[in-house]
Every structure is written in structure tokens, then in C-alpha cells.
Coordinates of C-alpha atoms and ligand atoms in Angstrom, one line a residue:
X1 CA 6.6 51.6 1.1
X2 CA 8.9 53.9 3.0
X3 CA 11.5 53.0 5.6
X4 CA 12.4 55.1 8.6
X5 CA 16.2 55.6 9.2
X6 CA 17.5 52.7 11.1
X7 CA 20.1 54.4 13.4
X8 CA 17.5 56.1 15.6
X9 CA 15.8 52.8 16.4
X10 CA 17.9 51.7 19.4
X11 CA 15.0 50.2 21.3
X12 CA 14.7 46.6 20.1
X13 CA 11.0 46.4 21.0
X14 CA 10.3 49.4 18.8
X15 CA 12.4 47.9 16.0
X16 CA 10.5 44.6 16.3
X17 CA 7.1 46.4 16.3
X18 CA 8.2 48.4 13.2
X19 CA 9.0 45.3 11.3
X20 CA 5.8 43.7 12.2
X21 CA 3.9 46.7 10.9
X22 CA 5.9 46.8 7.7
X23 CA 5.2 43.2 7.1
X24 CA 1.5 43.8 7.5
X25 CA 1.5 46.2 4.5
X26 CA 3.6 43.9 2.2
X27 CA 1.7 43.0 -1.0
X28 CA 4.5 41.9 -3.3
X29 CA 7.6 39.9 -3.3
X30 CA 9.6 43.0 -3.9
X31 CA 8.2 44.6 -0.7
X32 CA 9.1 41.5 1.1
X33 CA 12.8 41.6 -0.1
X34 CA 13.0 45.2 1.1
X35 CA 11.7 44.3 4.5
X36 CA 14.2 41.5 4.5
X37 CA 17.1 44.0 4.0
X38 CA 15.6 46.2 6.7
X39 CA 15.5 43.3 9.2
X40 CA 19.2 42.5 8.4
X41 CA 20.2 46.1 9.2
X42 CA 18.3 46.1 12.4
X43 CA 19.9 42.8 13.5
X44 CA 16.5 41.1 13.9
X45 CA 17.3 38.1 11.7
X46 CA 16.8 35.7 14.6
X47 CA 13.8 37.4 16.2
X48 CA 11.2 34.6 16.4
X49 CA 8.2 37.1 16.3
X50 CA 9.5 38.8 13.2
X51 CA 10.4 35.5 11.5
X52 CA 6.9 34.1 12.2
X53 CA 5.2 37.1 10.8
X54 CA 7.6 37.0 7.8
X55 CA 6.7 33.4 7.2
X56 CA 3.0 34.1 7.3
X57 CA 3.2 37.0 5.0
X58 CA 5.4 35.1 2.5
X59 CA 3.0 32.2 2.6
X60 CA 0.1 34.6 1.6
X61 CA 2.3 35.9 -1.2
X62 CA 3.1 32.4 -2.4
X63 CA 6.8 33.1 -1.6
X64 CA 7.6 30.6 1.2
X65 CA 10.4 29.1 -0.8
X66 CA 12.2 32.4 -1.1
X67 CA 11.8 33.1 2.6
X68 CA 12.9 29.6 3.6
X69 CA 16.1 29.5 1.6
X70 CA 17.1 33.1 2.2
X71 CA 16.0 33.9 5.7
X72 CA 14.7 31.0 7.8
X73 CA 17.5 28.7 6.8
X74 CA 19.9 31.2 5.3
X75 CA 23.5 31.9 6.2
X76 CA 22.8 34.0 9.4
X77 CA 19.9 31.8 10.7
X78 CA 19.8 29.8 13.9
X79 CA 17.1 27.3 13.3
X80 CA 17.8 25.4 16.5
X81 CA 16.6 28.4 18.4
X82 CA 13.2 28.6 16.7
X83 CA 10.1 27.6 18.6
X84 CA 7.3 25.1 17.8
X85 CA 5.0 27.8 16.7
X86 CA 7.4 29.1 14.1
X87 CA 8.1 25.6 12.8
X88 CA 4.4 24.9 12.6
X89 CA 4.0 28.1 10.5
X90 CA 6.8 27.1 8.1
X91 CA 5.4 23.5 7.8
X92 CA 1.9 24.7 7.1
X93 CA 3.1 27.2 4.5
X94 CA 5.0 24.5 2.7
X95 CA 2.2 21.9 3.0
X96 CA -0.2 24.3 1.3
X97 CA 1.9 24.8 -1.8
X98 CA 1.5 22.6 -4.8
X99 CA 5.1 22.1 -5.7
X100 CA 7.0 22.1 -2.3
X101 CA 5.1 19.7 -0.2
X102 CA 8.2 17.6 0.3
X103 CA 9.9 20.5 2.0
X104 CA 7.2 20.5 4.7
X105 CA 8.4 17.0 5.5
X106 CA 12.1 18.1 5.5
X107 CA 11.4 21.0 7.8
X108 CA 9.6 18.6 10.2
X109 CA 12.6 16.3 10.2
X110 CA 14.8 19.4 11.0
X111 CA 12.6 20.3 13.8
X112 CA 12.8 16.8 15.3
X113 CA 16.6 16.8 14.9
X114 CA 16.9 20.0 16.9
X115 CA 14.7 18.4 19.7
X116 CA 12.0 20.9 19.3
X117 CA 8.7 19.3 20.5
X118 CA 6.0 19.0 17.9
X119 CA 2.4 19.7 19.1
X120 CA -1.1 18.8 17.9
X121 CA -0.9 21.6 15.3
X122 CA 2.3 20.3 13.8
X123 CA 1.1 16.8 12.8
X124 CA -1.9 17.6 10.6
X125 CA 0.2 19.6 8.2
X126 CA 3.0 17.1 8.0
X127 CA 0.5 14.3 7.5
X128 CA -1.2 16.3 4.7
X129 CA 2.1 16.8 3.0
X130 CA 2.8 13.0 3.3
X131 CA -0.6 12.4 1.8
X132 CA 0.0 14.8 -1.0
X133 CA 3.2 13.3 -2.1
X134 CA 2.5 9.7 -1.0
X135 CA 5.3 9.4 1.5
X136 CA 4.1 6.4 3.5
X137 CA 7.3 5.7 5.4
X138 CA 7.4 9.3 6.8
X139 CA 3.7 9.1 7.5
X140 CA 4.3 6.0 9.6
X141 CA 7.1 7.6 11.6
X142 CA 4.9 10.6 12.2
X143 CA 2.3 8.1 13.5
X144 CA 4.9 6.8 16.0
X145 CA 5.7 10.3 17.1
X146 CA 2.0 11.0 17.6
X147 CA 1.7 8.0 19.9
X148 CA 5.0 8.7 21.6
X149 CA 4.1 12.3 22.5
X150 CA 0.5 11.4 23.5
X151 CA -1.5 13.0 20.7
X152 CA -3.3 9.8 19.8
X153 CA -6.5 11.0 21.3
X154 CA -6.7 14.2 19.2
X155 CA -9.5 13.9 16.6
X156 CA -8.0 16.4 14.3
X157 CA -4.6 14.7 14.2
X158 CA -6.2 11.3 13.8
X159 CA -8.5 12.5 11.0
X160 CA -5.5 13.6 8.9
X161 CA -3.8 10.3 9.8
X162 CA -6.7 8.4 8.3
X163 CA -6.5 10.6 5.2
X164 CA -2.7 10.1 5.0
X165 CA -3.0 6.3 5.1
X166 CA -5.8 6.3 2.5
X167 CA -3.8 8.5 0.1
X168 CA -0.8 6.3 0.5
X169 CA -2.9 3.3 -0.4
X170 CA -2.9 1.7 3.1
X171 CA -6.6 1.6 3.5
X172 CA -6.3 -1.2 6.2
X173 CA -4.1 1.0 8.4
X174 CA -6.5 3.9 7.8
X175 CA -9.4 1.7 9.0
X176 CA -7.4 0.6 12.0
X177 CA -6.7 4.2 13.1
X178 CA -10.4 5.1 12.3
X179 CA -11.8 2.2 14.4
X180 CA -9.5 3.1 17.4
X181 CA -10.5 6.7 17.5
X182 CA -12.0 7.9 20.8
X183 CA -14.7 9.8 18.9
X184 CA -15.6 10.7 15.3
X185 CA -16.7 13.9 13.6
X186 CA -18.0 14.3 10.1
X187 CA -14.4 14.9 8.9
X188 CA -13.4 11.5 10.2
X189 CA -16.2 9.7 8.4
X190 CA -15.6 11.7 5.2
X191 CA -11.9 10.8 5.3
X192 CA -12.5 7.1 5.6
X193 CA -15.5 7.0 3.2
X194 CA -13.5 9.0 0.7
X195 CA -10.5 6.7 1.1
X196 CA -12.6 3.7 0.2
X197 CA -14.3 5.4 -2.7
X198 CA -10.9 6.6 -4.1
X199 CA -9.5 3.1 -4.5
X200 CA -12.7 1.6 -5.7
X201 CA -13.8 -0.2 -2.5
X202 CA -17.2 1.3 -3.2
X203 CA -19.2 -1.2 -1.3
X204 CA -17.2 -0.5 1.8
X205 CA -17.7 3.2 1.3
X206 CA -21.5 2.8 1.1
X207 CA -21.5 0.5 4.1
X208 CA -19.6 3.0 6.2
X209 CA -21.9 5.8 5.1
X210 CA -24.8 3.7 6.5
X211 CA -23.0 3.3 9.8
X212 CA -22.4 7.1 9.8
X213 CA -26.2 7.6 9.5
X214 CA -26.8 5.1 12.3
X215 CA -24.3 7.1 14.4
X216 CA -26.4 10.2 13.6
X217 CA -23.5 12.3 12.4
X218 CA -24.6 14.9 9.9
X219 CA -22.8 14.4 6.6
X220 CA -21.3 17.5 4.9
X221 CA -20.7 18.2 1.3
X222 CA -17.3 16.4 1.4
X223 CA -19.0 13.3 2.7
X224 CA -21.6 13.5 0.0
X225 CA -19.0 13.9 -2.8
X226 CA -17.3 10.7 -1.6
X227 CA -20.5 8.7 -1.3
X228 CA -21.6 9.9 -4.8
X229 CA -18.4 8.7 -6.3
X230 CA -19.0 5.3 -4.8
X231 CA -22.6 5.4 -6.2
X232 CA -21.2 6.2 -9.6
X233 CA -18.9 3.2 -9.4
X234 CA -21.6 0.8 -8.2
X235 CA -24.3 2.2 -10.4
X236 CA -26.4 2.6 -7.2
X237 CA -29.1 5.0 -8.5
X238 CA -31.4 4.5 -5.6
X239 CA -28.8 5.6 -3.1
X240 CA -27.7 8.4 -5.5
X241 CA -31.3 9.7 -5.7
X242 CA -31.5 9.6 -1.9
X243 CA -28.3 11.6 -1.6
X244 CA -29.7 14.3 -3.9
X245 CA -32.9 14.5 -1.8
X246 CA -31.0 14.7 1.4
X247 CA -28.7 17.4 0.1
X248 CA -31.8 19.5 -0.5
X249 CA -33.5 18.5 2.8
X250 CA -30.4 19.0 5.0
X251 CA -29.5 22.2 3.1
X252 CA -26.0 21.0 2.5
X253 CA -24.0 23.6 0.7
X254 CA -24.1 22.8 -3.0
X255 CA -20.5 23.5 -3.9
X256 CA -19.4 23.2 -7.5
X257 CA -17.7 19.9 -6.6
X258 CA -20.9 18.5 -5.2
X259 CA -22.9 19.6 -8.2
X260 CA -20.3 18.0 -10.5
X261 CA -20.4 14.8 -8.4
X262 CA -24.2 14.6 -8.8
X263 CA -24.0 15.1 -12.5
X264 CA -21.3 12.4 -12.8
X265 CA -23.4 10.0 -10.6
X266 CA -26.6 10.4 -12.6
X267 CA -24.7 10.0 -15.9
X268 CA -22.9 6.8 -14.6
X269 CA -26.0 5.4 -12.9
X270 CA -28.0 5.4 -16.1
X271 CA -30.1 8.6 -15.8
X272 CA -28.2 10.8 -18.2
X273 CA -31.2 13.0 -18.8
X274 CA -31.3 13.9 -15.2
X275 CA -27.5 14.6 -15.4
X276 CA -28.2 16.9 -18.3
X277 CA -31.0 18.7 -16.5
X278 CA -28.8 19.3 -13.5
X279 CA -26.0 20.5 -15.8
X280 CA -28.4 23.0 -17.4
X281 CA -29.4 24.3 -14.0
X282 CA -25.8 25.3 -13.1
X283 CA -25.0 29.0 -13.1
X284 CA -21.5 28.4 -14.3
X285 CA -20.4 25.1 -15.7
X286 CA -16.7 24.2 -15.3
X287 CA -14.6 22.0 -17.5
X288 CA -15.4 19.1 -15.1
X289 CA -19.1 19.6 -15.5
X290 CA -18.9 19.7 -19.3
X291 CA -16.7 16.7 -19.4
X292 CA -19.0 14.7 -17.1
X293 CA -22.0 15.2 -19.4
X294 CA -20.0 14.5 -22.5
X295 CA -18.6 11.3 -21.0
X296 CA -22.2 10.5 -19.9
X297 CA -23.5 10.9 -23.4
X298 CA -20.7 8.7 -24.7
X299 CA -21.5 5.9 -22.3
X300 CA -25.1 6.0 -23.4
X301 CA -24.2 5.8 -27.1
X302 CA -25.6 9.3 -27.7
X303 CA -22.6 10.4 -29.8
X304 CA -24.3 13.1 -31.7
X305 CA -25.5 14.8 -28.5
X306 CA -22.0 14.5 -27.1
X307 CA -20.6 16.2 -30.2
X308 CA -23.1 19.0 -30.0
X309 CA -22.4 19.5 -26.3
X310 CA -18.7 19.7 -27.2
X311 CA -19.4 22.4 -29.9
X312 CA -21.5 24.3 -27.4
X313 CA -18.8 24.1 -24.8
X314 CA -16.1 25.5 -27.1
X315 CA -18.5 28.3 -28.3
X316 CA -19.1 29.3 -24.7
X317 CA -15.4 29.9 -24.3
X318 CA -14.5 26.8 -22.2
X319 CA -11.3 25.3 -23.4
X320 CA -11.4 21.5 -23.6
X321 CA -8.7 19.4 -22.0
X322 CA -7.3 16.0 -22.8
X323 CA -10.0 14.3 -20.6
X324 CA -12.8 16.0 -22.6
X325 CA -11.3 14.5 -25.8
X326 CA -11.3 11.0 -24.4
X327 CA -15.0 11.5 -23.7
X328 CA -15.7 12.9 -27.1
X329 CA -13.7 10.3 -29.0
X330 CA -15.2 7.4 -27.1
X331 CA -18.6 9.0 -27.9
X332 CA -17.8 8.9 -31.6
X333 CA -16.6 5.3 -31.2
X334 CA -19.7 4.1 -29.3
X335 CA -22.0 5.6 -31.9
X336 CA -20.1 4.6 -34.9
X337 CA -19.3 8.2 -35.9
X338 CA -16.1 7.5 -37.8
X339 CA -15.8 10.7 -39.8
X340 CA -16.5 12.9 -36.7
X341 CA -14.0 10.9 -34.7
X342 CA -11.3 11.5 -37.3
X343 CA -12.2 15.2 -37.4
X344 CA -12.0 15.7 -33.7
X345 CA -8.8 13.7 -33.4
X346 CA -7.2 16.1 -35.9
X347 CA -8.7 19.2 -34.2
X348 CA -7.3 18.1 -30.9
X349 CA -3.7 18.7 -32.1
X350 CA -4.2 21.3 -34.7
X351 CA -6.8 23.6 -33.0
X352 CA -6.4 22.9 -29.4
X353 CA -2.7 22.0 -29.3
X354 CA -3.2 18.9 -27.1
X355 CA -0.7 16.1 -27.6
X356 CA -2.7 12.9 -28.0
X357 CA -1.9 10.4 -25.2
X358 CA -2.0 6.6 -25.6
X359 CA -5.7 6.7 -24.4
X360 CA -6.6 9.0 -27.3
X361 CA -4.9 6.6 -29.8
X362 CA -6.8 3.8 -28.1
X363 CA -10.1 5.5 -28.7
X364 CA -9.3 5.8 -32.4
X365 CA -8.3 2.2 -32.7
X366 CA -11.6 1.3 -30.9
X367 CA -13.5 3.6 -33.3
X368 CA -12.2 1.9 -36.4
X369 CA -12.4 -1.6 -34.9
X370 CA -16.0 -1.3 -33.8
X371 CA -17.0 0.1 -37.2
X372 CA -15.5 -3.0 -38.7
X373 CA -12.6 -1.1 -40.4
X374 CA -10.0 -3.6 -39.3
X375 CA -7.5 -2.8 -42.0
X376 CA -7.7 1.0 -41.2
X377 CA -7.3 0.3 -37.6
X378 CA -4.2 -1.8 -38.3
X379 CA -2.8 1.0 -40.5
X380 CA -3.5 3.6 -37.8
X381 CA -1.6 1.5 -35.2
X382 CA 1.3 1.0 -37.5
X383 CA 1.6 4.7 -38.1
X384 CA 1.3 5.8 -34.4
X385 CA 4.2 8.0 -33.3
X386 CA 4.3 6.3 -29.9
X387 CA 4.6 2.6 -29.1
X388 CA 1.1 1.0 -29.1
X389 CA 0.3 -0.6 -25.7
X390 CA -1.1 -4.1 -25.3
X391 CA -4.6 -2.6 -24.7
X392 CA -4.5 -1.3 -28.2
X393 CA -3.4 -4.6 -29.6
X394 CA -6.1 -6.4 -27.7
X395 CA -8.8 -4.0 -29.1
X396 CA -7.5 -4.8 -32.5
X397 CA -7.6 -8.6 -31.9
X398 CA -11.1 -8.4 -30.5
X399 CA -12.1 -6.6 -33.7
X400 CA -10.4 -9.3 -35.8
X401 CA -12.5 -11.9 -34.0
X402 CA -15.7 -9.9 -34.3
X403 CA -15.3 -9.2 -38.0
X404 CA -13.9 -12.5 -39.0
X405 CA -10.2 -11.6 -39.6
X406 CA -9.3 -14.6 -37.7
X407 CA -5.8 -15.3 -39.1
X408 CA -4.7 -11.7 -38.4
X409 CA -6.2 -11.9 -34.9
X410 CA -4.3 -15.2 -34.2
X411 CA -1.0 -13.8 -35.2
X412 CA -1.3 -10.5 -33.2
X413 CA -2.4 -12.5 -30.2
X414 CA 0.5 -14.8 -30.4
X415 CA 2.8 -11.8 -30.5
X416 CA 1.0 -10.4 -27.4
X417 CA 1.5 -13.6 -25.5
X418 CA 5.3 -13.4 -26.2
X419 CA 5.3 -9.9 -24.9
X420 CA 3.1 -10.4 -21.9
X421 CA 3.2 -14.1 -21.0
X422 CA 1.5 -13.7 -17.7
X423 CA -1.4 -11.6 -18.9
X424 CA -4.5 -13.8 -18.8
X425 CA -6.7 -11.8 -21.2
X426 CA -4.2 -12.5 -24.1
X427 CA -4.9 -16.2 -23.6
X428 CA -8.6 -15.6 -23.4
X429 CA -8.5 -13.7 -26.7
X430 CA -6.6 -16.4 -28.4
X431 CA -8.8 -19.1 -27.0
X432 CA -11.9 -17.2 -28.2
X433 CA -10.4 -16.9 -31.7
X434 CA -9.8 -20.6 -31.8
X435 CA -13.3 -21.2 -30.5
X436 CA -14.6 -19.2 -33.4
X437 CA -12.5 -21.1 -35.8
X438 CA -13.7 -24.3 -34.2
X439 CA -10.1 -25.3 -33.6
X440 CA -11.0 -27.1 -30.3
X441 CA -7.6 -28.8 -30.0
X442 CA -5.7 -25.5 -30.1
X443 CA -8.2 -23.9 -27.9
X444 CA -7.7 -26.7 -25.3
X445 CA -3.9 -26.2 -25.5
X446 CA -4.3 -22.5 -24.7
X447 CA -6.5 -23.4 -21.7
X448 CA -3.8 -25.9 -20.5
X449 CA -1.1 -23.3 -20.8
X450 CA -3.2 -20.9 -18.7
X451 CA -3.5 -23.6 -16.1
X452 CA 0.2 -24.3 -16.1
X453 CA 1.0 -20.7 -15.6
X454 CA -1.5 -20.5 -12.8
X455 CA -3.7 -17.9 -14.5
X456 CA -7.4 -17.8 -14.4
X457 CA -9.9 -15.7 -16.2
X458 CA -11.3 -12.7 -14.3
X459 CA -14.7 -14.0 -13.2
X460 CA -17.6 -12.0 -14.5
X461 CA -19.6 -10.4 -11.8
X462 CA -22.8 -8.3 -11.8
X463 CA -24.2 -6.0 -9.2
X464 CA -27.8 -5.0 -8.6
X465 CA -29.2 -2.6 -6.1
X466 CA -32.5 -3.7 -4.5
X467 CA -34.2 -2.1 -1.5
X468 CA -31.1 -0.2 -0.5
X469 CA -29.0 -3.3 -0.6
X470 CA -26.3 -4.2 -3.2
X471 CA -26.3 -7.8 -4.3
X472 CA -23.4 -9.3 -6.3
X473 CA -23.6 -12.3 -8.6
X474 CA -20.5 -14.1 -9.8
X475 CA -20.6 -16.3 -12.9
X476 CA -21.3 -20.0 -12.0
X477 CA -21.9 -19.2 -8.4
X478 CA -24.0 -21.9 -6.8
X479 CA -23.7 -20.7 -3.2
X480 CA -26.0 -17.6 -3.4
X481 CA -28.6 -17.5 -0.7
X482 CA -31.3 -17.4 -3.4
X483 CA -29.7 -20.0 -5.6
X484 CA -32.6 -22.4 -5.8
X485 CA -35.2 -19.8 -6.7
X486 CA -32.8 -18.1 -9.2
X487 CA -32.1 -21.5 -10.8
X488 CA -35.8 -22.2 -11.4
X489 CA -36.3 -18.7 -12.8
X490 CA -33.3 -19.3 -15.2
X491 CA -35.0 -22.5 -16.4
X492 CA -38.2 -20.6 -17.0
X493 CA -36.4 -17.7 -18.8
X494 CA -34.5 -20.2 -21.0
X495 CA -37.7 -22.0 -22.0
X496 CA -39.6 -18.8 -22.8
X497 CA -36.9 -17.1 -24.8
X498 CA -36.1 -20.2 -26.8
X499 CA -39.8 -20.4 -27.8
X500 CA -39.5 -16.8 -29.0
X501 CA -36.6 -17.6 -31.3
X502 CA -33.5 -17.1 -29.2
X503 CA -30.5 -19.2 -30.2
X504 CA -27.7 -19.6 -27.7
X505 CA -24.3 -18.3 -28.9
X506 CA -22.2 -21.2 -27.7
X507 CA -18.9 -20.0 -29.2
X508 CA -18.7 -17.6 -26.3
X509 CA -17.9 -20.6 -24.0
X510 CA -14.3 -21.2 -23.3
X511 CA -14.4 -24.9 -22.4
X512 CA -14.1 -27.7 -24.9
X513 CA -17.3 -29.4 -23.8
X514 CA -20.5 -30.7 -25.4
X515 CA -23.2 -28.4 -26.8
X516 CA -25.6 -29.1 -23.9
X517 CA -23.0 -28.2 -21.3
X518 CA -21.8 -25.1 -23.1
X519 CA -25.3 -23.9 -23.2
X520 CA -25.6 -24.6 -19.5
X521 CA -22.5 -22.6 -18.8
X522 CA -23.9 -19.6 -20.7
X523 CA -26.9 -19.6 -18.4
X524 CA -24.6 -19.2 -15.4
X525 CA -23.2 -15.9 -16.6
X526 CA -23.5 -13.3 -13.8
X527 CA -25.8 -10.9 -15.7
X528 CA -28.3 -13.7 -16.3
X529 CA -28.3 -14.6 -12.6
X530 CA -28.8 -10.9 -11.7
X531 CA -31.6 -10.5 -14.2
X532 CA -33.4 -13.7 -13.0
X533 CA -33.1 -12.4 -9.4
X534 CA -34.5 -9.0 -10.4
X535 CA -37.4 -10.6 -12.2
X536 CA -38.2 -12.6 -9.0
X537 CA -37.8 -9.8 -6.5
X538 CA -39.4 -6.7 -8.3
X539 CA -43.0 -6.1 -9.3
X540 CA -43.9 -6.5 -13.0
X541 CA -43.0 -3.6 -15.2
X542 CA -40.2 -2.2 -12.9
X543 CA -37.1 -1.3 -14.9
X544 CA -34.1 -3.5 -14.0
X545 CA -30.7 -1.9 -13.6
X546 CA -27.5 -3.9 -13.4
X547 CA -23.8 -3.2 -13.5
X548 CA -21.4 -5.7 -15.0
X549 CA -17.6 -5.6 -14.4
X550 CA -16.6 -6.9 -17.8
X551 CA -18.0 -6.3 -21.3
X552 CA -21.4 -7.9 -21.9
X553 CA -20.9 -11.1 -23.9
X554 CA -22.7 -11.6 -27.2
X555 CA -24.9 -14.3 -25.8
X556 CA -26.1 -12.4 -22.8
X557 CA -26.8 -9.4 -25.0
X558 CA -29.0 -11.5 -27.3
X559 CA -30.8 -13.2 -24.4
X560 CA -31.4 -9.9 -22.6
X561 CA -33.1 -8.5 -25.7
X562 CA -35.5 -11.4 -25.7
X563 CA -36.1 -11.1 -22.0
X564 CA -36.9 -7.4 -22.2
X565 CA -39.7 -8.3 -24.7
X566 CA -41.1 -11.4 -23.1
X567 CA -41.2 -10.1 -19.6
X568 CA -42.0 -6.5 -20.7
X569 CA -39.2 -5.0 -18.7
X570 CA -36.7 -2.2 -19.5
X571 CA -33.3 -3.6 -18.7
X572 CA -30.5 -1.2 -18.2
X573 CA -27.1 -2.8 -18.3
X574 CA -23.9 -0.9 -17.6
X575 CA -20.9 -2.9 -18.7
X576 CA -17.2 -2.0 -18.5
X577 CA -17.5 0.3 -21.5
X578 CA -21.0 1.7 -21.8
X579 CA -24.8 1.5 -21.2
X580 CA -27.2 -0.8 -22.9
X581 CA -30.9 0.0 -22.8
X582 CA -32.9 -3.1 -23.6
X583 CA -36.5 -2.5 -24.4
X584 CA -39.1 -4.4 -26.5
X585 CA -36.5 -6.8 -27.8
X586 CA -33.9 -4.2 -29.0
X587 CA -30.9 -2.6 -27.5
X588 CA -29.9 1.1 -27.6
X589 CA -26.4 0.1 -28.8
X590 CA -27.9 -1.3 -32.0
X591 CA -25.8 -4.4 -31.4
X592 CA -22.6 -2.3 -31.8
X593 CA -20.5 -2.3 -28.7
Ligands
ZN601 ZN1 -22.7 -13.6 -20.9
ZN602 ZN1 -26.5 -3.3 -26.3

């Protein structure tokens, strides 16, 4: 770029115009620094028009930080004379960066300290910056300012406020702002639904989506992505299918993010073949798409397919990341592919230079433990370069219990309790081990200790989606609206499966009670309640899909196999770790989970 001699430019308007034109042609940071020098020579360092254009250009060139520290807030600057528009431009430029979002907040604070009035364009960017870095306190003070200056009727400002509260974990405040809004657009609904989905309040997300439909607001692709993530969490396949159809019907733009959300939903709702078909139909699969199908295969115990997808991915030139490896290693673990798991774990560091995180070590311990290689698992843990976390120790103890290494399990669990005296699952593990050893007295003592410390076991709960409604069953719940019918059905199930040879696994029961009562407690497990309900409410032959919050217990697993045969139903159970397909008296996990 060429610069005209400065001395002939006496007319300030002409000088200003010249700088604006020069800025328009800037394409590099070097150009920008030259224009900066030029501005200094012309004495335009406090010209708001020039500074605004300078800020916009540097934002496009990803150089806002340079401009801010050298020019806008440099030695010759007079920031108290800037106008709202210039401040908005600076705040927006900072809020859009990845690394300097906090500066957007600082600039906003400067602006307020100079008594420069914010307007309705100022707030959304400050709020986005607060959301991005989780600055709730500032977000709240911005909220006050919004009310004080009378912008609390502006939908755009309020939408970003809802988003900010959700991102800062204050979903209640977000909902309050949302409910008080004078009107809502699709962005408002998406912000609130997305907020619920992100923190796992998926039922609320789905409920709000239904309200959005009643309000006849057309959802966009962002809404759909949020609802799909809630579906994935709930295992709500009916709703997920409906979303896919309405994306087609309403011609909602199928962005990469939406396609990936659909793949993830189908994989997590039990239709992994559909996920795979959708994946195959993509023009260009991203790392997220590949990882979703690999994780999907892992959850369905299709380890070999997960491994071959992984090979295909690498061959196609997509570089795996650490999340892909979690999927791949857990695929090996769920399918008992010990050698492959070892191979990929080594390849991860040696070939792909990814440092294993605690999650990857966890997958390996899980892999050995499930395969019954308790000694190898222990050796692996002892040789880990990082401190094993309690999750790893708990995996190991569960393996000890499953494979009869009870004394080892007992000693590890006692150590765990010393380390984490308030973590209830440690006590549950120890109590289960004593149960298996038939040490009822010790088991009782553990239960008493739990009571003293005020801890309780996380109640098992199972969800089922029927006719567009999600029903939740909690273990031992006798208050359900269909309790009586379900109870009768359970009695029938119990009679029939016993005749077919089912023997209850009463060692799963925590309480030191008689055989009869322990058996009874088993029949109140949430998945049995949900299955009984589904048998009652769906026509013969319909597959039953349920989602359990914890790992399926051994007794429910065995009972479900019998139920699938006697009632001639496919039963698809997603537990905390994976899917189980029960059909004709067998499960896809081959009793290995
Ligand atoms: Zn159970
Ligand atoms: Zn199974």
C-alpha cells in the first residue's frame, strides 16, 4: 500500500477520509501497523470515526488485542471521549475472540466508569462474553444495568441474558427471565431449551419444546440440535424420529451440527444402524461424526465394527482425537477385545501422540476387569504414571467382586473409604462384597455406618417413552399412578419366569433380611417396574425400550432374558454404560457388561 505525503493534507475531513479508505484496503497486520503510524502523523489518534473503522478492520484481521493495547487504550488515547458506538465495536470484537473474552467485560466496565451510556447493542456482546467465561457476577450486574436503563423489554437483549444464565449454571434465573419476557422468538426458545439440555435437565427441555410447538413458533436448526441432545440423554427414540421427520418436512437447514446431533441421537437411543446409515449419507464426515458412530458402536457392544470404523477414519485422513480414543477403548472393553485394546492404547501415544488422560486409563482398567484379568488390571493401575482416581479403584473392586477376588476387593474398598469417607458408592461396594461373602454382620455394620453419615444409595430409576410421554419409575416406588396394575403384572411375570427356570440372585440385595423379602425387594427394581408397565400398555410383539440411570444389576439382567423369551418381546435396555438387546432369552452383551 502506498501513502500520500502527509504535509499537503491540511483539511482534516480529507485526512479522515483518506484513513478510512486506507483501512478498507488493509489485509494484513503489517498494513494495519502502517496505517497506525499514518494516523499518528496526521494527528487523528482520537478521531472516533477513524478509530471505529480501525477497530472493525482489526477485528476482521483477528488483531483486536494489538489495536486495543496500542491505539484505543494506548499512551495518546482519550477513552473517556469515545462514543457508545465505538465501545460497542470494541466489546463485540473482543467477545468474538476465543482467548480475550474477559477483555470484553473489562472494556464494558471502563465504559460504565466513564459514564458512557450503554445501549441495546452493548448488552448482547457483554452477556455473550460473560457466558463464554462463566462470569455470573458480572452477568448479574449487567442484568441490573439492563433493567435500570430500561432495556428489559428488548427480546434480543433478553435472549442473550437467558443464554448467559444457562451457561453460568443458573438455570432457575434463566427460566425467570424467559418467563417474564414480553414475547419470544425461536432464539429465546432455543436458548432456554438448550440451557436445560446442556445441564442434563432433559425432561424440562422436552417439555419446553412441546410448549414451543403449542405456541406455534417454528423451530430452527439450533432448537433441533438442543432437543436432539435431550432425546439422546433420555433415550427418547419416538421424539427423535419425529424430529428427523420434521427437519425434512419443514426444510430446516441440515447443518453439520444438526446431522451430527441426529447421528448421536440414533446411536444413543438404540438405533445404531440408522445412525450408521445417516453417517454414510454425509458428504463430508467430521471428527465429531466419526466419533459419534464409534461411540455408538461401543455402547452397542459392536467392538469389531467400532475398530474397523476407526481404521477407515484414519485411512480417510481424519486425525483421531482423545475423545475418539475413549470411544474406541470402551468399544474394546465392552466387547472383550483385550489385545485390540492394548494395541490401540499403545498406538494412541506412539502413533498419534495423544497423552492418555485418566479416562483412557479408566477404559483400560475396565477392559482388563471385565475380561476377568483382575491381576493384570491391578498391575496396570500400580504402574500408571498418574495418580489413579477413585473411579478406577471402584472399577477394580467391582471386578474383584464379580470374579471372586473378594479379599482383595475388601482391602481396596476399605482404603477407598478412608480416602473418601462421604462417597456412598464405596460403602455400597463394600456392602456388596460382604453380601457375596455372606458376612451379614459386617454388611450390616456398613449399612449402619452409611446411616450415621447420612448417606443413602442413589435410587435406581428407569425411564420409558410411551405415546409421546416419558414415564419414570423409581426402585420401590409404590405411589405410581399405575401401581396396582403394575404390581399384578409383576406377580404374573415372577410366576411365569420362575416356571421357565429363573432363579433370583438375592445376593444383589443390600438389606440383611430374609430370603423371601430379599426376593421381593428385587422385584421392585425400577427396570422391572418399567418392563411390567410396558408389557401392560403396549400391543404384543412391540419392542420395549427403557433407559436405566445406573448399571443393570445381575438379577434384572437374568430376569429380563427370561421375560424376552416368555413374552416374545425384544427388550432394549440402555444402562449407564451400554445397550443390552434382549431377545429370545439371550442378551447381546453375552452376559459381559
Ligand atoms: Zn435390578
Ligand atoms: Zn446384557
